[in-house]
mmCIF file of N, CA and C in Angstrom:
data_model
loop_
_atom_site.group_PDB
_atom_site.id
_atom_site.type_symbol
_atom_site.label_atom_id
_atom_site.label_comp_id
_atom_site.label_asym_id
_atom_site.label_seq_id
_atom_site.Cartn_x
_atom_site.Cartn_y
_atom_site.Cartn_z
ATOM 1 N N MET A 1 15.867 72.016 -54.847
ATOM 2 C CA MET A 1 15.305 71.919 -56.178
ATOM 3 C C MET A 1 14.358 70.721 -56.225
ATOM 4 N N GLY A 2 13.433 70.767 -57.142
ATOM 5 C CA GLY A 2 12.515 69.652 -57.269
ATOM 6 C C GLY A 2 11.339 70.002 -58.152
ATOM 7 N N SER A 3 10.308 69.189 -58.015
ATOM 8 C CA SER A 3 9.104 69.404 -58.822
ATOM 9 C C SER A 3 7.915 69.616 -57.903
ATOM 10 N N LYS A 4 6.883 70.167 -58.441
ATOM 11 C CA LYS A 4 5.694 70.542 -57.681
ATOM 12 C C LYS A 4 4.592 69.489 -57.833
ATOM 13 N N GLU A 5 3.803 69.346 -56.790
ATOM 14 C CA GLU A 5 2.690 68.393 -56.749
ATOM 15 C C GLU A 5 1.422 69.042 -57.313
ATOM 16 N N VAL A 6 0.586 68.233 -57.962
ATOM 17 C CA VAL A 6 -0.744 68.668 -58.388
ATOM 18 C C VAL A 6 -1.725 67.560 -58.001
ATOM 19 N N GLN A 7 -2.764 67.925 -57.252
ATOM 20 C CA GLN A 7 -3.789 66.969 -56.842
ATOM 21 C C GLN A 7 -5.160 67.501 -57.241
ATOM 22 N N ARG A 8 -6.102 66.593 -57.343
ATOM 23 C CA ARG A 8 -7.468 66.984 -57.704
ATOM 24 C C ARG A 8 -8.431 66.271 -56.765
ATOM 25 N N VAL A 9 -9.452 67.000 -56.310
ATOM 26 C CA VAL A 9 -10.541 66.410 -55.533
ATOM 27 C C VAL A 9 -11.843 66.685 -56.269
ATOM 28 N N ARG A 10 -12.748 65.722 -56.176
ATOM 29 C CA ARG A 10 -14.017 65.861 -56.880
ATOM 30 C C ARG A 10 -15.130 65.294 -56.019
ATOM 31 N N TRP A 11 -16.271 65.952 -56.052
ATOM 32 C CA TRP A 11 -17.471 65.381 -55.451
ATOM 33 C C TRP A 11 -18.656 65.629 -56.357
ATOM 34 N N SER A 12 -19.591 64.707 -56.282
ATOM 35 C CA SER A 12 -20.751 64.757 -57.159
ATOM 36 C C SER A 12 -21.952 64.200 -56.418
ATOM 37 N N ASP A 13 -23.115 64.778 -56.679
ATOM 38 C CA ASP A 13 -24.365 64.309 -56.080
ATOM 39 C C ASP A 13 -25.283 63.858 -57.212
ATOM 40 N N VAL A 14 -25.308 62.561 -57.470
ATOM 41 C CA VAL A 14 -26.063 62.044 -58.613
ATOM 42 C C VAL A 14 -27.575 62.161 -58.430
ATOM 43 N N ASP A 15 -28.046 62.282 -57.191
ATOM 44 C CA ASP A 15 -29.482 62.428 -56.957
ATOM 45 C C ASP A 15 -29.928 63.884 -56.969
ATOM 46 N N PHE A 16 -28.963 64.791 -57.123
ATOM 47 C CA PHE A 16 -29.260 66.221 -57.217
ATOM 48 C C PHE A 16 -30.147 66.660 -56.060
ATOM 49 N N SER A 17 -29.670 66.382 -54.817
ATOM 50 C CA SER A 17 -30.459 66.767 -53.645
ATOM 51 C C SER A 17 -30.688 68.264 -53.600
ATOM 52 N N SER A 18 -31.690 68.646 -52.834
ATOM 53 C CA SER A 18 -32.083 70.049 -52.810
ATOM 54 C C SER A 18 -31.079 70.929 -52.077
ATOM 55 N N SER A 19 -30.270 70.349 -51.214
ATOM 56 C CA SER A 19 -29.262 71.148 -50.522
ATOM 57 C C SER A 19 -27.915 70.446 -50.607
ATOM 58 N N TYR A 20 -26.867 71.236 -50.582
ATOM 59 C CA TYR A 20 -25.522 70.659 -50.632
ATOM 60 C C TYR A 20 -25.153 70.095 -49.271
ATOM 61 N N ASP A 21 -24.415 69.013 -49.289
ATOM 62 C CA ASP A 21 -23.848 68.466 -48.069
ATOM 63 C C ASP A 21 -22.619 69.283 -47.695
ATOM 64 N N ALA A 22 -22.110 69.038 -46.507
ATOM 65 C CA ALA A 22 -20.872 69.673 -46.070
ATOM 66 C C ALA A 22 -19.830 68.597 -45.839
ATOM 67 N N THR A 23 -18.575 68.955 -46.047
ATOM 68 C CA THR A 23 -17.469 68.033 -45.821
ATOM 69 C C THR A 23 -16.257 68.847 -45.416
ATOM 70 N N ALA A 24 -15.157 68.173 -45.168
ATOM 71 C CA ALA A 24 -13.888 68.822 -44.867
ATOM 72 C C ALA A 24 -12.795 67.996 -45.530
ATOM 73 N N LEU A 25 -11.624 68.578 -45.689
ATOM 74 C CA LEU A 25 -10.480 67.872 -46.258
ATOM 75 C C LEU A 25 -9.432 67.663 -45.176
ATOM 76 N N LYS A 26 -8.776 66.498 -45.225
ATOM 77 C CA LYS A 26 -7.745 66.157 -44.250
ATOM 78 C C LYS A 26 -6.421 65.960 -44.964
ATOM 79 N N PHE A 27 -5.373 66.562 -44.417
ATOM 80 C CA PHE A 27 -4.008 66.419 -44.924
ATOM 81 C C PHE A 27 -3.184 65.785 -43.812
ATOM 82 N N VAL A 28 -2.558 64.637 -44.084
ATOM 83 C CA VAL A 28 -1.748 63.946 -43.090
ATOM 84 C C VAL A 28 -0.301 63.971 -43.574
ATOM 85 N N VAL A 29 0.605 64.392 -42.682
ATOM 86 C CA VAL A 29 2.023 64.472 -43.015
ATOM 87 C C VAL A 29 2.738 63.305 -42.355
ATOM 88 N N GLY A 30 3.437 62.500 -43.143
ATOM 89 C CA GLY A 30 4.156 61.354 -42.591
ATOM 90 C C GLY A 30 3.201 60.236 -42.230
ATOM 91 N N SER A 31 3.513 59.534 -41.136
ATOM 92 C CA SER A 31 2.703 58.395 -40.697
ATOM 93 C C SER A 31 2.383 58.502 -39.211
ATOM 94 N N PRO A 32 1.612 59.510 -38.810
ATOM 95 C CA PRO A 32 1.299 59.623 -37.382
ATOM 96 C C PRO A 32 0.412 58.477 -36.919
ATOM 97 N N VAL A 33 0.570 58.111 -35.661
ATOM 98 C CA VAL A 33 -0.246 57.039 -35.090
ATOM 99 C C VAL A 33 -1.695 57.502 -34.983
ATOM 100 N N ASP A 34 -1.885 58.734 -34.543
ATOM 101 C CA ASP A 34 -3.218 59.302 -34.378
ATOM 102 C C ASP A 34 -3.522 60.180 -35.590
ATOM 103 N N THR A 35 -4.525 59.821 -36.377
ATOM 104 C CA THR A 35 -4.878 60.609 -37.568
ATOM 105 C C THR A 35 -6.152 61.429 -37.350
ATOM 106 N N THR A 36 -6.465 61.705 -36.083
ATOM 107 C CA THR A 36 -7.604 62.542 -35.749
ATOM 108 C C THR A 36 -7.269 63.992 -36.081
ATOM 109 N N CYS A 37 -8.234 64.731 -36.597
ATOM 110 C CA CYS A 37 -8.013 66.147 -36.890
ATOM 111 C C CYS A 37 -7.471 66.859 -35.662
ATOM 112 N N GLY A 38 -6.420 67.624 -35.861
ATOM 113 C CA GLY A 38 -5.808 68.368 -34.772
ATOM 114 C C GLY A 38 -4.655 67.648 -34.104
ATOM 115 N N ALA A 39 -4.497 66.341 -34.365
ATOM 116 C CA ALA A 39 -3.357 65.616 -33.815
ATOM 117 C C ALA A 39 -2.079 66.095 -34.517
ATOM 118 N N THR A 40 -0.936 65.758 -33.968
ATOM 119 C CA THR A 40 0.334 66.157 -34.558
ATOM 120 C C THR A 40 0.422 65.678 -36.003
ATOM 121 N N ASP A 41 0.770 66.579 -36.900
ATOM 122 C CA ASP A 41 0.936 66.307 -38.326
ATOM 123 C C ASP A 41 -0.366 65.959 -39.051
ATOM 124 N N VAL A 42 -1.506 66.301 -38.473
ATOM 125 C CA VAL A 42 -2.802 66.093 -39.115
ATOM 126 C C VAL A 42 -3.500 67.451 -39.202
ATOM 127 N N TYR A 43 -3.782 67.873 -40.431
ATOM 128 C CA TYR A 43 -4.355 69.192 -40.685
ATOM 129 C C TYR A 43 -5.707 69.017 -41.358
ATOM 130 N N CYS A 44 -6.738 69.602 -40.779
ATOM 131 C CA CYS A 44 -8.085 69.493 -41.351
ATOM 132 C C CYS A 44 -8.670 70.881 -41.553
ATOM 133 N N THR A 45 -9.347 71.034 -42.658
ATOM 134 C CA THR A 45 -10.062 72.280 -42.888
ATOM 135 C C THR A 45 -11.300 72.305 -42.001
ATOM 136 N N ALA A 46 -11.896 73.459 -41.894
ATOM 137 C CA ALA A 46 -13.217 73.547 -41.285
ATOM 138 C C ALA A 46 -14.219 72.933 -42.268
ATOM 139 N N CYS A 47 -15.397 72.579 -41.786
ATOM 140 C CA CYS A 47 -16.435 72.068 -42.673
ATOM 141 C C CYS A 47 -16.830 73.158 -43.662
ATOM 142 N N PHE A 48 -17.086 72.759 -44.898
ATOM 143 C CA PHE A 48 -17.519 73.715 -45.908
ATOM 144 C C PHE A 48 -18.580 73.071 -46.785
ATOM 145 N N ASP A 49 -19.444 73.917 -47.333
ATOM 146 C CA ASP A 49 -20.471 73.419 -48.248
ATOM 147 C C ASP A 49 -19.809 72.917 -49.521
ATOM 148 N N MET A 50 -20.419 71.950 -50.147
ATOM 149 C CA MET A 50 -19.821 71.340 -51.332
ATOM 150 C C MET A 50 -19.915 72.220 -52.572
ATOM 151 N N ASP A 51 -20.450 73.421 -52.430
ATOM 152 C CA ASP A 51 -20.415 74.368 -53.543
ATOM 153 C C ASP A 51 -19.444 75.513 -53.238
ATOM 154 N N VAL A 52 -18.454 75.244 -52.378
ATOM 155 C CA VAL A 52 -17.453 76.236 -51.985
ATOM 156 C C VAL A 52 -16.727 76.773 -53.224
ATOM 157 N N THR A 53 -16.396 78.051 -53.198
ATOM 158 C CA THR A 53 -15.650 78.620 -54.326
ATOM 159 C C THR A 53 -14.195 78.186 -54.242
ATOM 160 N N ALA A 54 -13.503 78.224 -55.369
ATOM 161 C CA ALA A 54 -12.081 77.881 -55.394
ATOM 162 C C ALA A 54 -11.295 78.829 -54.490
ATOM 163 N N ALA A 55 -11.629 80.105 -54.525
ATOM 164 C CA ALA A 55 -10.918 81.092 -53.698
ATOM 165 C C ALA A 55 -11.098 80.813 -52.209
ATOM 166 N N ASP A 56 -12.318 80.458 -51.797
ATOM 167 C CA ASP A 56 -12.563 80.164 -50.384
ATOM 168 C C ASP A 56 -11.851 78.888 -49.946
ATOM 169 N N LEU A 57 -11.839 77.864 -50.797
ATOM 170 C CA LEU A 57 -11.139 76.623 -50.469
ATOM 171 C C LEU A 57 -9.633 76.868 -50.390
ATOM 172 N N GLU A 58 -9.108 77.649 -51.309
ATOM 173 C CA GLU A 58 -7.680 77.995 -51.300
ATOM 174 C C GLU A 58 -7.307 78.721 -50.008
ATOM 175 N N THR A 59 -8.113 79.685 -49.599
ATOM 176 C CA THR A 59 -7.857 80.429 -48.358
ATOM 177 C C THR A 59 -7.880 79.491 -47.163
ATOM 178 N N GLU A 60 -8.854 78.584 -47.132
ATOM 179 C CA GLU A 60 -8.975 77.633 -46.020
ATOM 180 C C GLU A 60 -7.741 76.726 -45.934
ATOM 181 N N ILE A 61 -7.302 76.174 -47.056
ATOM 182 C CA ILE A 61 -6.154 75.258 -47.053
ATOM 183 C C ILE A 61 -4.863 76.003 -46.728
ATOM 184 N N ASN A 62 -4.668 77.174 -47.320
ATOM 185 C CA ASN A 62 -3.448 77.932 -47.043
ATOM 186 C C ASN A 62 -3.368 78.380 -45.592
ATOM 187 N N GLY A 63 -4.507 78.496 -44.916
ATOM 188 C CA GLY A 63 -4.525 78.898 -43.521
ATOM 189 C C GLY A 63 -4.230 77.782 -42.536
ATOM 190 N N LEU A 64 -4.016 76.567 -43.017
ATOM 191 C CA LEU A 64 -3.790 75.424 -42.128
ATOM 192 C C LEU A 64 -2.401 75.392 -41.506
ATOM 193 N N GLY A 65 -1.435 76.086 -42.079
ATOM 194 C CA GLY A 65 -0.060 76.002 -41.585
ATOM 195 C C GLY A 65 0.618 74.712 -41.997
ATOM 196 N N LEU A 66 0.170 74.124 -43.055
ATOM 197 C CA LEU A 66 0.648 72.822 -43.523
ATOM 198 C C LEU A 66 1.977 72.885 -44.249
ATOM 199 N N PHE A 67 2.251 73.971 -44.904
ATOM 200 C CA PHE A 67 3.368 74.019 -45.841
ATOM 201 C C PHE A 67 4.650 74.503 -45.172
ATOM 202 N N SER A 68 5.760 73.822 -45.481
ATOM 203 C CA SER A 68 7.047 74.187 -44.889
ATOM 204 C C SER A 68 7.574 75.486 -45.483
ATOM 205 N N GLY A 69 7.277 75.738 -46.729
ATOM 206 C CA GLY A 69 7.658 76.998 -47.360
ATOM 207 C C GLY A 69 6.547 78.012 -47.168
ATOM 208 N N THR A 70 6.676 79.122 -47.788
ATOM 209 C CA THR A 70 5.662 80.164 -47.631
ATOM 210 C C THR A 70 4.800 80.295 -48.869
ATOM 211 N N ASN A 71 4.940 79.360 -49.794
ATOM 212 C CA ASN A 71 4.273 79.509 -51.083
ATOM 213 C C ASN A 71 2.845 78.995 -51.110
ATOM 214 N N GLY A 72 2.528 77.949 -50.349
ATOM 215 C CA GLY A 72 1.165 77.441 -50.282
ATOM 216 C C GLY A 72 0.690 76.786 -51.559
ATOM 217 N N ILE A 73 -0.601 76.962 -51.850
ATOM 218 C CA ILE A 73 -1.222 76.338 -53.013
ATOM 219 C C ILE A 73 -2.110 77.341 -53.731
ATOM 220 N N SER A 74 -2.492 76.973 -54.931
ATOM 221 C CA SER A 74 -3.521 77.677 -55.684
ATOM 222 C C SER A 74 -4.587 76.644 -56.027
ATOM 223 N N VAL A 75 -5.844 77.056 -56.014
ATOM 224 C CA VAL A 75 -6.946 76.141 -56.290
ATOM 225 C C VAL A 75 -7.763 76.674 -57.459
ATOM 226 N N SER A 76 -8.060 75.802 -58.402
ATOM 227 C CA SER A 76 -8.994 76.157 -59.469
ATOM 228 C C SER A 76 -10.181 75.207 -59.393
ATOM 229 N N MET A 77 -11.320 75.650 -59.904
ATOM 230 C CA MET A 77 -12.526 74.835 -59.846
ATOM 231 C C MET A 77 -13.153 74.710 -61.222
ATOM 232 N N GLU A 78 -13.641 73.514 -61.486
ATOM 233 C CA GLU A 78 -14.394 73.259 -62.707
ATOM 234 C C GLU A 78 -15.760 72.723 -62.286
ATOM 235 N N VAL A 79 -16.817 73.314 -62.811
ATOM 236 C CA VAL A 79 -18.168 72.825 -62.560
ATOM 237 C C VAL A 79 -18.568 71.988 -63.763
ATOM 238 N N ILE A 80 -18.905 70.741 -63.519
ATOM 239 C CA ILE A 80 -19.320 69.856 -64.606
ATOM 240 C C ILE A 80 -20.824 70.012 -64.752
ATOM 241 N N THR A 81 -21.239 70.483 -65.912
ATOM 242 C CA THR A 81 -22.653 70.818 -66.106
ATOM 243 C C THR A 81 -23.387 69.834 -67.004
ATOM 244 N N THR A 82 -22.769 68.721 -67.256
ATOM 245 C CA THR A 82 -23.441 67.701 -68.046
ATOM 246 C C THR A 82 -23.259 66.356 -67.380
ATOM 247 N N ALA A 83 -24.241 65.539 -67.448
ATOM 248 C CA ALA A 83 -24.151 64.198 -66.867
ATOM 249 C C ALA A 83 -23.676 63.211 -67.927
ATOM 250 N N SER A 84 -22.530 63.516 -68.550
ATOM 251 C CA SER A 84 -22.020 62.670 -69.618
ATOM 252 C C SER A 84 -21.453 61.355 -69.086
ATOM 253 N N VAL A 85 -21.165 61.307 -67.806
ATOM 254 C CA VAL A 85 -20.684 60.080 -67.181
ATOM 255 C C VAL A 85 -21.726 59.694 -66.138
ATOM 256 N N SER A 86 -22.136 58.451 -66.122
ATOM 257 C CA SER A 86 -23.287 58.041 -65.312
ATOM 258 C C SER A 86 -23.118 58.310 -63.821
ATOM 259 N N GLU A 87 -21.887 58.241 -63.286
ATOM 260 C CA GLU A 87 -21.740 58.446 -61.849
ATOM 261 C C GLU A 87 -21.584 59.922 -61.470
ATOM 262 N N LEU A 88 -21.553 60.796 -62.457
ATOM 263 C CA LEU A 88 -21.460 62.224 -62.185
ATOM 264 C C LEU A 88 -22.808 62.884 -62.421
ATOM 265 N N SER A 89 -22.947 64.074 -61.905
ATOM 266 C CA SER A 89 -24.190 64.812 -62.082
ATOM 267 C C SER A 89 -23.877 66.241 -62.476
ATOM 268 N N GLN A 90 -24.913 67.006 -62.683
ATOM 269 C CA GLN A 90 -24.729 68.415 -62.987
ATOM 270 C C GLN A 90 -24.285 69.203 -61.766
ATOM 271 N N ARG A 91 -24.179 68.554 -60.634
ATOM 272 C CA ARG A 91 -23.703 69.211 -59.417
ATOM 273 C C ARG A 91 -22.277 68.788 -59.084
ATOM 274 N N THR A 92 -21.544 68.344 -60.044
ATOM 275 C CA THR A 92 -20.174 67.906 -59.803
ATOM 276 C C THR A 92 -19.256 69.117 -59.727
ATOM 277 N N ARG A 93 -18.402 69.113 -58.715
ATOM 278 C CA ARG A 93 -17.376 70.136 -58.549
ATOM 279 C C ARG A 93 -16.023 69.442 -58.536
ATOM 280 N N ARG A 94 -15.122 69.941 -59.370
ATOM 281 C CA ARG A 94 -13.776 69.367 -59.420
ATOM 282 C C ARG A 94 -12.779 70.495 -59.140
ATOM 283 N N TYR A 95 -11.979 70.311 -58.098
ATOM 284 C CA TYR A 95 -11.009 71.313 -57.676
ATOM 285 C C TYR A 95 -9.605 70.760 -57.908
ATOM 286 N N THR A 96 -8.765 71.555 -58.543
ATOM 287 C CA THR A 96 -7.382 71.165 -58.766
ATOM 288 C C THR A 96 -6.512 72.004 -57.847
ATOM 289 N N LEU A 97 -5.643 71.336 -57.091
ATOM 290 C CA LEU A 97 -4.761 71.992 -56.138
ATOM 291 C C LEU A 97 -3.346 71.981 -56.695
ATOM 292 N N TYR A 98 -2.792 73.158 -56.887
ATOM 293 C CA TYR A 98 -1.429 73.318 -57.400
ATOM 294 C C TYR A 98 -0.536 73.728 -56.231
ATOM 295 N N TYR A 99 0.387 72.866 -55.858
ATOM 296 C CA TYR A 99 1.294 73.151 -54.748
ATOM 297 C C TYR A 99 2.472 73.962 -55.263
ATOM 298 N N PHE A 100 2.797 75.064 -54.574
ATOM 299 C CA PHE A 100 3.917 75.895 -54.983
ATOM 300 C C PHE A 100 5.206 75.532 -54.275
ATOM 301 N N ASP A 101 5.131 74.700 -53.238
ATOM 302 C CA ASP A 101 6.331 74.203 -52.580
ATOM 303 C C ASP A 101 6.737 72.898 -53.245
ATOM 304 N N GLU A 102 8.041 72.686 -53.353
ATOM 305 C CA GLU A 102 8.526 71.456 -53.977
ATOM 306 C C GLU A 102 8.355 70.284 -53.028
ATOM 307 N N GLY A 103 8.168 69.110 -53.599
ATOM 308 C CA GLY A 103 8.088 67.901 -52.796
ATOM 309 C C GLY A 103 6.806 67.139 -53.043
ATOM 310 N N ASN A 104 6.788 65.920 -52.503
ATOM 311 C CA ASN A 104 5.633 65.045 -52.627
ATOM 312 C C ASN A 104 4.761 65.226 -51.397
ATOM 313 N N PHE A 105 3.505 65.568 -51.594
ATOM 314 C CA PHE A 105 2.577 65.747 -50.490
ATOM 315 C C PHE A 105 1.665 64.533 -50.409
ATOM 316 N N GLU A 106 1.305 64.180 -49.185
ATOM 317 C CA GLU A 106 0.415 63.046 -48.976
ATOM 318 C C GLU A 106 -0.929 63.308 -49.646
ATOM 319 N N SER A 107 -1.604 62.246 -50.026
ATOM 320 C CA SER A 107 -2.929 62.389 -50.629
ATOM 321 C C SER A 107 -3.909 62.979 -49.627
ATOM 322 N N ILE A 108 -4.803 63.742 -50.140
ATOM 323 C CA ILE A 108 -5.865 64.358 -49.354
ATOM 324 C C ILE A 108 -6.940 63.297 -49.125
ATOM 325 N N THR A 109 -7.610 63.366 -47.999
ATOM 326 C CA THR A 109 -8.775 62.515 -47.780
ATOM 327 C C THR A 109 -9.950 63.394 -47.377
ATOM 328 N N PHE A 110 -11.136 62.886 -47.594
ATOM 329 C CA PHE A 110 -12.338 63.564 -47.137
ATOM 330 C C PHE A 110 -12.613 63.112 -45.713
ATOM 331 N N THR A 111 -13.124 64.011 -44.902
ATOM 332 C CA THR A 111 -13.493 63.668 -43.536
ATOM 333 C C THR A 111 -14.790 64.376 -43.188
ATOM 334 N N GLN A 112 -15.570 63.766 -42.349
ATOM 335 C CA GLN A 112 -16.819 64.390 -41.913
ATOM 336 C C GLN A 112 -16.670 65.036 -40.541
ATOM 337 N N THR A 113 -15.418 65.118 -40.066
ATOM 338 C CA THR A 113 -15.118 65.849 -38.844
ATOM 339 C C THR A 113 -14.042 66.857 -39.186
ATOM 340 N N GLY A 114 -14.430 68.113 -39.314
ATOM 341 C CA GLY A 114 -13.479 69.160 -39.643
ATOM 342 C C GLY A 114 -12.877 69.775 -38.407
ATOM 343 N N SER A 115 -12.066 70.793 -38.590
ATOM 344 C CA SER A 115 -11.423 71.459 -37.460
ATOM 345 C C SER A 115 -12.432 72.157 -36.561
ATOM 346 N N ASP A 116 -13.624 72.396 -37.077
ATOM 347 C CA ASP A 116 -14.667 73.061 -36.291
ATOM 348 C C ASP A 116 -15.761 72.102 -35.816
ATOM 349 N N GLY A 117 -15.509 70.793 -35.891
ATOM 350 C CA GLY A 117 -16.469 69.803 -35.402
ATOM 351 C C GLY A 117 -17.071 68.977 -36.524
ATOM 352 N N ALA A 118 -18.205 68.355 -36.228
ATOM 353 C CA ALA A 118 -18.843 67.436 -37.171
ATOM 354 C C ALA A 118 -19.482 68.195 -38.329
ATOM 355 N N CYS A 119 -19.282 67.664 -39.525
ATOM 356 C CA CYS A 119 -19.862 68.257 -40.735
ATOM 357 C C CYS A 119 -21.231 67.678 -41.047
ATOM 358 N N GLY A 120 -21.586 66.582 -40.416
ATOM 359 C CA GLY A 120 -22.817 65.877 -40.756
ATOM 360 C C GLY A 120 -22.508 64.778 -41.759
ATOM 361 N N ALA A 121 -23.414 63.852 -41.885
ATOM 362 C CA ALA A 121 -23.202 62.724 -42.799
ATOM 363 C C ALA A 121 -23.423 63.162 -44.243
ATOM 364 N N LEU A 122 -22.640 62.582 -45.144
ATOM 365 C CA LEU A 122 -22.861 62.826 -46.574
ATOM 366 C C LEU A 122 -24.073 62.032 -47.031
ATOM 367 N N SER A 123 -24.825 62.588 -47.946
ATOM 368 C CA SER A 123 -25.931 61.847 -48.550
ATOM 369 C C SER A 123 -25.374 60.617 -49.252
ATOM 370 N N ALA A 124 -26.154 59.568 -49.289
ATOM 371 C CA ALA A 124 -25.717 58.325 -49.941
ATOM 372 C C ALA A 124 -25.446 58.538 -51.421
ATOM 373 N N SER A 125 -26.024 59.566 -52.007
ATOM 374 C CA SER A 125 -25.863 59.808 -53.440
ATOM 375 C C SER A 125 -24.595 60.589 -53.784
ATOM 376 N N VAL A 126 -23.844 61.015 -52.765
ATOM 377 C CA VAL A 126 -22.619 61.794 -53.002
ATOM 378 C C VAL A 126 -21.438 60.859 -53.191
ATOM 379 N N THR A 127 -20.685 61.083 -54.263
ATOM 380 C CA THR A 127 -19.452 60.334 -54.489
ATOM 381 C C THR A 127 -18.281 61.306 -54.417
ATOM 382 N N THR A 128 -17.141 60.805 -53.964
ATOM 383 C CA THR A 128 -15.940 61.627 -53.868
ATOM 384 C C THR A 128 -14.772 60.904 -54.526
ATOM 385 N N LEU A 129 -13.782 61.673 -54.947
ATOM 386 C CA LEU A 129 -12.599 61.103 -55.589
ATOM 387 C C LEU A 129 -11.422 62.031 -55.326
ATOM 388 N N VAL A 130 -10.264 61.452 -55.032
ATOM 389 C CA VAL A 130 -9.014 62.192 -54.898
ATOM 390 C C VAL A 130 -8.035 61.598 -55.892
ATOM 391 N N GLU A 131 -7.373 62.464 -56.660
ATOM 392 C CA GLU A 131 -6.401 62.005 -57.658
ATOM 393 C C GLU A 131 -5.076 62.737 -57.467
ATOM 394 N N ASP A 132 -3.972 62.004 -57.574
ATOM 395 C CA ASP A 132 -2.645 62.615 -57.668
ATOM 396 C C ASP A 132 -2.338 62.747 -59.146
ATOM 397 N N LEU A 133 -2.384 63.958 -59.665
ATOM 398 C CA LEU A 133 -2.116 64.157 -61.087
ATOM 399 C C LEU A 133 -0.622 64.192 -61.370
ATOM 400 N N ILE A 134 0.132 64.881 -60.524
ATOM 401 C CA ILE A 134 1.591 64.943 -60.648
ATOM 402 C C ILE A 134 2.164 64.806 -59.247
ATOM 403 N N GLU A 135 3.007 63.817 -59.033
ATOM 404 C CA GLU A 135 3.658 63.667 -57.743
ATOM 405 C C GLU A 135 4.936 64.477 -57.742
ATOM 406 N N GLY A 136 5.029 65.418 -56.819
ATOM 407 C CA GLY A 136 6.219 66.239 -56.710
ATOM 408 C C GLY A 136 7.323 65.489 -55.983
ATOM 409 N N SER A 137 8.527 66.011 -56.067
ATOM 410 C CA SER A 137 9.646 65.426 -55.329
ATOM 411 C C SER A 137 10.722 66.484 -55.132
ATOM 412 N N VAL A 138 11.605 66.197 -54.216
ATOM 413 C CA VAL A 138 12.732 67.083 -53.938
ATOM 414 C C VAL A 138 13.990 66.368 -54.383
ATOM 415 N N TYR A 139 14.811 67.072 -55.129
ATOM 416 C CA TYR A 139 16.060 66.496 -55.620
ATOM 417 C C TYR A 139 17.226 67.099 -54.855
ATOM 418 N N PRO A 140 17.980 66.271 -54.131
ATOM 419 C CA PRO A 140 19.150 66.819 -53.441
ATOM 420 C C PRO A 140 20.215 67.176 -54.470
ATOM 421 N N MET A 141 20.498 68.445 -54.569
ATOM 422 C CA MET A 141 21.460 68.864 -55.595
ATOM 423 C C MET A 141 22.324 69.974 -55.020
ATOM 424 N N THR A 142 23.599 69.834 -55.219
ATOM 425 C CA THR A 142 24.540 70.878 -54.820
ATOM 426 C C THR A 142 24.762 71.796 -55.995
ATOM 427 N N ALA A 143 25.418 72.905 -55.746
ATOM 428 C CA ALA A 143 25.748 73.834 -56.825
ATOM 429 C C ALA A 143 26.632 73.133 -57.863
ATOM 430 N N ASP A 144 27.582 72.316 -57.378
ATOM 431 C CA ASP A 144 28.450 71.587 -58.319
ATOM 432 C C ASP A 144 27.626 70.632 -59.179
ATOM 433 N N GLY A 145 26.676 69.924 -58.542
ATOM 434 C CA GLY A 145 25.829 68.990 -59.284
ATOM 435 C C GLY A 145 24.963 69.687 -60.299
ATOM 436 N N ALA A 146 24.605 70.934 -60.014
ATOM 437 C CA ALA A 146 23.786 71.699 -60.953
ATOM 438 C C ALA A 146 24.620 72.393 -62.019
ATOM 439 N N GLY A 147 25.933 72.298 -61.872
ATOM 440 C CA GLY A 147 26.815 72.898 -62.873
ATOM 441 C C GLY A 147 27.006 74.391 -62.713
ATOM 442 N N VAL A 148 26.786 74.882 -61.503
ATOM 443 C CA VAL A 148 27.000 76.321 -61.264
ATOM 444 C C VAL A 148 28.077 76.564 -60.235
#
């Protein structure tokens, strides 16, 4: 028993470059000595364009083999179409990741080396952000403790 994790990743290009950059996401489990993509307990997506759909990002993450259960995640996307905040642009993409397995998952990081090689450098005008909206946890509970 426990609660589910919710994380959010966001990227924005304030200079509104003519083409989208590419990036990848890295998930690290525990505290491995080597945090290179492909090392033990280090899971990286392939490089993807920064205008990736929520469905495509969800498929990519669920295909990593990261989750101990079979439930995986769901991804939703919000496109910010107003520059109401100075560091954001009309090209801002915000993806919310809903974990269906219970427990606390490590924070996601951005990487420019995906599972399929180098993604290329991000433009200087691109900003990224990772947020833990809800930290999940696992509660050790017996049937007696649950009152059943």
